[in-house]
Amino acid sequence: MNLENYKILKLSNKEMIVCEVSGETKDNYEISNPLKMDIVPKLNSAGQINEILNLRPWLQHFSEQRYFEVPKSQCILIANASVGLSQYYEHVIRKIDEDWGDEAILSPDDSDDEDVYDELLMDAETESKLIH
């Protein structure tokens, strides 16, 4: 997988997905392995509310297809995924491939996955000051 091809698409229906953009035509983005991004609040041990990123399959539970064409007219925004998000995306995709038969919904909300996300973020070599 190529980190440079990972994009965040904000769609006109307010969904945000992270995916690999493999190409584009005049009217469509050609994407693969899209994961829906959900930001959910979580109470930490200190009683503070943190926001947690949850990545889950976008349409894969309804279709065995992994490649899609998204009309450009349905995209409000397209942006490059950060290094940390890209590495977490790859981790989730690998986990889904391993557990494809199960309801594979992953988030750093799970104790092991939260540690994995933090480790991936710390290992990311980047000059960016972005957290995600």
Tab-separated table of C-alpha atoms in Angstrom:
chain	number	residue	atom	x	y	z
A	1	MET	CA	0.000	0.000	0.000
A	2	ASN	CA	1.132	3.495	-0.758
A	3	LEU	CA	0.786	6.117	1.990
A	4	GLU	CA	0.624	8.908	-0.596
A	5	ASN	CA	-2.600	7.503	-2.086
A	6	TYR	CA	-4.566	7.508	1.182
A	7	LYS	CA	-7.215	10.183	1.184
A	8	ILE	CA	-10.018	11.426	3.369
A	9	LEU	CA	-13.236	12.070	1.469
A	10	LYS	CA	-16.033	14.090	3.033
A	11	LEU	CA	-19.188	13.228	1.187
A	12	SER	CA	-22.281	15.328	0.629
A	13	ASN	CA	-24.259	13.013	2.966
A	14	LYS	CA	-21.840	14.092	5.769
A	15	GLU	CA	-20.014	10.761	5.905
A	16	MET	CA	-16.220	10.828	6.043
A	17	ILE	CA	-14.242	7.934	4.658
A	18	VAL	CA	-10.554	7.138	4.485
A	19	CYS	CA	-9.538	5.096	1.474
A	20	GLU	CA	-6.920	4.477	-1.158
A	21	VAL	CA	-7.514	6.506	-4.324
A	22	SER	CA	-6.274	4.400	-7.202
A	23	GLY	CA	-7.294	6.789	-9.952
A	24	GLU	CA	-9.804	9.288	-11.174
A	25	THR	CA	-11.794	10.064	-14.240
A	26	LYS	CA	-13.461	13.301	-15.257
A	27	ASP	CA	-16.497	12.486	-13.101
A	28	ASN	CA	-15.390	9.901	-10.510
A	29	TYR	CA	-12.767	8.967	-7.944
A	30	GLU	CA	-11.745	5.310	-8.106
A	31	ILE	CA	-11.268	4.140	-4.525
A	32	SER	CA	-10.510	0.891	-2.724
A	33	ASN	CA	-10.884	-0.406	0.822
A	34	PRO	CA	-12.960	2.536	2.110
A	35	LEU	CA	-13.413	2.790	5.870
A	36	LYS	CA	-15.992	5.062	7.460
A	37	MET	CA	-14.547	7.486	9.992
A	38	ASP	CA	-16.574	8.121	13.137
A	39	ILE	CA	-15.430	10.432	15.915
A	40	VAL	CA	-16.989	9.298	19.180
A	41	PRO	CA	-16.658	10.745	22.682
A	42	LYS	CA	-15.118	8.538	25.374
A	43	LEU	CA	-14.732	9.189	29.074
A	44	ASN	CA	-11.132	8.600	30.183
A	45	SER	CA	-9.958	7.435	33.611
A	46	ALA	CA	-9.499	11.068	34.746
A	47	GLY	CA	-13.163	11.809	34.022
A	48	GLN	CA	-12.393	13.894	30.924
A	49	ILE	CA	-14.048	13.399	27.581
A	50	ASN	CA	-11.706	12.506	24.730
A	51	GLU	CA	-12.578	12.008	21.099
A	52	ILE	CA	-11.795	8.573	19.697
A	53	LEU	CA	-11.479	7.724	16.009
A	54	ASN	CA	-13.447	4.641	14.992
A	55	LEU	CA	-12.764	3.103	11.570
A	56	ARG	CA	-15.198	0.541	10.220
A	57	PRO	CA	-16.041	-0.933	6.842
A	58	TRP	CA	-18.007	1.511	4.724
A	59	LEU	CA	-19.985	-0.702	2.312
A	60	GLN	CA	-18.190	-4.011	2.639
A	61	HIS	CA	-20.919	-5.546	4.808
A	62	PHE	CA	-23.413	-4.958	2.022
A	63	SER	CA	-21.150	-5.889	-0.880
A	64	GLU	CA	-18.112	-8.092	-1.394
A	65	GLN	CA	-16.759	-5.418	-3.712
A	66	ARG	CA	-13.605	-3.610	-2.529
A	67	TYR	CA	-13.295	-1.118	-5.384
A	68	PHE	CA	-15.777	1.691	-5.894
A	69	GLU	CA	-16.345	4.741	-8.044
A	70	VAL	CA	-17.484	7.791	-6.105
A	71	PRO	CA	-18.909	10.656	-8.152
A	72	LYS	CA	-16.874	13.823	-7.710
A	73	SER	CA	-20.146	15.695	-7.407
A	74	GLN	CA	-20.790	13.815	-4.130
A	75	CYS	CA	-17.428	14.849	-2.602
A	76	ILE	CA	-17.389	18.067	-0.628
A	77	LEU	CA	-13.727	17.720	0.257
A	78	ILE	CA	-10.767	15.471	-0.464
A	79	ALA	CA	-7.591	15.661	1.615
A	80	ASN	CA	-4.408	13.667	2.146
A	81	ALA	CA	-4.487	11.413	5.200
A	82	SER	CA	-1.829	12.149	7.812
A	83	VAL	CA	0.979	9.642	8.366
A	84	GLY	CA	-0.547	8.524	11.679
A	85	LEU	CA	-4.000	8.022	10.158
A	86	SER	CA	-2.456	6.208	7.178
A	87	GLN	CA	-0.644	3.761	9.413
A	88	TYR	CA	-3.738	3.192	11.542
A	89	TYR	CA	-5.779	2.679	8.349
A	90	GLU	CA	-3.308	0.015	7.184
A	91	HIS	CA	-3.501	-1.678	10.588
A	92	VAL	CA	-7.322	-1.792	10.446
A	93	ILE	CA	-7.317	-3.080	6.846
A	94	ARG	CA	-4.888	-5.881	7.829
A	95	LYS	CA	-7.073	-6.765	10.835
A	96	ILE	CA	-10.221	-6.814	8.692
A	97	ASP	CA	-8.490	-9.076	6.147
A	98	GLU	CA	-7.551	-11.473	8.968
A	99	ASP	CA	-11.022	-11.437	10.558
A	100	TRP	CA	-13.144	-10.914	7.435
A	101	GLY	CA	-15.720	-13.498	8.515
A	102	ASP	CA	-16.385	-11.689	11.792
A	103	GLU	CA	-18.089	-8.347	12.430
A	104	ALA	CA	-14.751	-6.606	12.134
A	105	ILE	CA	-15.334	-3.177	13.629
A	106	LEU	CA	-12.189	-1.767	15.143
A	107	SER	CA	-11.414	1.350	17.063
A	108	PRO	CA	-8.675	2.581	19.359
A	109	ASP	CA	-11.467	2.374	21.938
A	110	ASP	CA	-10.459	-1.269	22.459
A	111	SER	CA	-7.565	-1.465	24.913
A	112	ASP	CA	-5.173	-3.279	22.557
A	113	ASP	CA	-6.086	-1.154	19.544
A	114	GLU	CA	-5.681	2.101	21.487
A	115	ASP	CA	-2.120	1.053	22.321
A	116	VAL	CA	-1.514	0.054	18.691
A	117	TYR	CA	-2.811	3.420	17.456
A	118	ASP	CA	-0.590	5.292	19.926
A	119	GLU	CA	2.436	3.192	18.941
A	120	LEU	CA	1.814	3.752	15.232
A	121	LEU	CA	1.438	7.467	15.824
A	122	MET	CA	4.678	7.645	17.842
A	123	ASP	CA	6.589	5.597	15.235
A	124	ALA	CA	5.420	7.854	12.405
A	125	GLU	CA	8.320	9.881	11.111
A	126	THR	CA	6.965	13.219	9.980
A	127	GLU	CA	7.766	16.865	10.325
A	128	SER	CA	4.076	17.710	10.543
A	129	LYS	CA	2.731	19.047	13.798
A	130	LEU	CA	-0.633	17.315	13.264
A	131	ILE	CA	-1.650	14.896	15.979
A	132	HIS	CA	-3.674	12.564	13.737
